[in-house]
């Protein structure tokens, strides 16, 4: 099946046309700076890269432009939009309603709308992309894949915060978790690699990118995850603080006279690797400066790796038996020293990294970097959220045909 995967952000739309059977990417691209000056299309077709400068005033125009590129004789791999079997959309927040990907209907659109209050930056542009696509290709089956749905299997004692229960009952304040599509994808890949059924596979999946989260996967299902009500909780990230004492925020407002928007800006955009180091949110810079002797870069790196170790430890106890620890996303797949430091000193627990294998990763494939005597396997698995969306879309659409 040919599946068009769309990821609509606030000022960008990412797209891929994927053959969901062969897993081949037929073409892909990114429209950036939508509604701004200098908007452009970065498009790849058959290995050829195109940069098209063009005024794209809104999401509706962006989706329309993608549809014309796909069938263009120079840019596109297909002759007609009829060649597209279905469309899969990434949506960040599905709240508590959806534990699986779903075919779009009025009810799903209503839920995405309802959850705008839980994901005010993400759900509105996600919805704009969906509505524009529905307008342009109303006859095509369209599927929504939520970042939160994989984590809907968490039990109440894990997703409920220790606040008065009414905050959950009346306002749905609870742990939701994010990066679900990536955690699910690498879990399936890990089970396949380990040659065992996903239903009896226990994993700790570390998605380490600009945003980072760790998930405890018990019998193939999300049991606990480090991100919470919002993506700020958990690990140290590029610019997000991760776990902090919530009373710090009250202190910032009451005693240091910061406003709520300022505090939000601090914990979301000015903290993390960037805030601690004062250098950058990019792990490559942090590692380089840290090796050059910069103390704050080293501190940021140490906090980052320590938190990974701490969550791995907690999740090992929480799920009991672990088959493998999986590293994925920009930092997880590429940063040798993060993998080495976060697993350092865990040999007694059966987690032993092979330093040579860790340094010689073959890109684009699954790498087992555990030592021969490691009880728990350590895997580096390239994530592929678009393929996961395409596979989910294919599975749902096959059922309705
Ligand atoms: P996003 O969360 O934006 O999707 P990615 O998963 O693409 O992020 O990860 C981006 C991060 O990956 C960058 O901020 C960078 O720090 C890190 N990264 C990429 N390549 C390397 C590398 N070779 N070494 C260390 N870090 C890397």
PDB file of C-alpha atoms in Angstrom, residues 23 184-195 203 324-328 332-333 339 357-358 360-370 377-384 387:
ATOM      1  CA  UNK A  23       9.001  -0.097   3.643  1.00  0.00           C
ATOM      2  CA  UNK A 184       6.319   1.121  20.208  1.00  0.00           C
ATOM      3  CA  UNK A 185       8.358   0.903  17.002  1.00  0.00           C
ATOM      4  CA  UNK A 186      11.674   0.105  18.704  1.00  0.00           C
ATOM      5  CA  UNK A 187       9.935  -2.372  21.042  1.00  0.00           C
ATOM      6  CA  UNK A 188       8.565  -4.328  18.076  1.00  0.00           C
ATOM      7  CA  UNK A 189      11.966  -4.202  16.380  1.00  0.00           C
ATOM      8  CA  UNK A 190      13.732  -5.354  19.553  1.00  0.00           C
ATOM      9  CA  UNK A 191      11.393  -8.346  19.990  1.00  0.00           C
ATOM     10  CA  UNK A 192      11.913  -9.263  16.346  1.00  0.00           C
ATOM     11  CA  UNK A 193      15.696  -9.003  16.788  1.00  0.00           C
ATOM     12  CA  UNK A 194      15.627 -11.063  19.985  1.00  0.00           C
ATOM     13  CA  UNK A 195      13.473 -13.583  18.156  1.00  0.00           C
ATOM     14  CA  UNK A 203      12.388  -3.770  27.656  1.00  0.00           C
ATOM     15  CA  UNK A 324      17.097  -5.574  26.646  1.00  0.00           C
ATOM     16  CA  UNK A 325      17.841  -1.903  27.067  1.00  0.00           C
ATOM     17  CA  UNK A 326      17.255  -0.036  23.808  1.00  0.00           C
ATOM     18  CA  UNK A 327      18.820   3.262  22.760  1.00  0.00           C
ATOM     19  CA  UNK A 328      17.180   5.286  19.997  1.00  0.00           C
ATOM     20  CA  UNK A 332      20.588   7.397  21.585  1.00  0.00           C
ATOM     21  CA  UNK A 333      21.607   6.303  18.090  1.00  0.00           C
ATOM     22  CA  UNK A 339      25.526   5.182  26.028  1.00  0.00           C
ATOM     23  CA  UNK A 357      30.974  -2.500  19.560  1.00  0.00           C
ATOM     24  CA  UNK A 358      29.604   0.701  21.089  1.00  0.00           C
ATOM     25  CA  UNK A 360      31.641   0.927  15.856  1.00  0.00           C
ATOM     26  CA  UNK A 361      27.953   1.268  15.195  1.00  0.00           C
ATOM     27  CA  UNK A 362      26.717   0.366  11.745  1.00  0.00           C
ATOM     28  CA  UNK A 363      24.195   3.083  10.893  1.00  0.00           C
ATOM     29  CA  UNK A 364      20.677   2.322   9.696  1.00  0.00           C
ATOM     30  CA  UNK A 365      20.472  -1.118  11.262  1.00  0.00           C
ATOM     31  CA  UNK A 366      20.076  -2.761  14.684  1.00  0.00           C
ATOM     32  CA  UNK A 367      23.328  -3.013  16.643  1.00  0.00           C
ATOM     33  CA  UNK A 368      23.807  -5.269  19.651  1.00  0.00           C
ATOM     34  CA  UNK A 369      26.444  -3.528  21.760  1.00  0.00           C
ATOM     35  CA  UNK A 370      26.302  -5.840  24.777  1.00  0.00           C
ATOM     36  CA  UNK A 377      21.127  -7.168  25.913  1.00  0.00           C
ATOM     37  CA  UNK A 378      21.953  -3.591  24.979  1.00  0.00           C
ATOM     38  CA  UNK A 379      20.591  -2.582  21.570  1.00  0.00           C
ATOM     39  CA  UNK A 380      20.879   0.523  19.404  1.00  0.00           C
ATOM     40  CA  UNK A 381      17.819   0.679  17.146  1.00  0.00           C
ATOM     41  CA  UNK A 382      17.153   3.489  14.651  1.00  0.00           C
ATOM     42  CA  UNK A 383      13.653   4.769  15.288  1.00  0.00           C
ATOM     43  CA  UNK A 384      11.214   5.263  12.420  1.00  0.00           C
ATOM     44  CA  UNK A 387       7.049   3.820   9.167  1.00  0.00           C
TER      45      UNK A 387
END
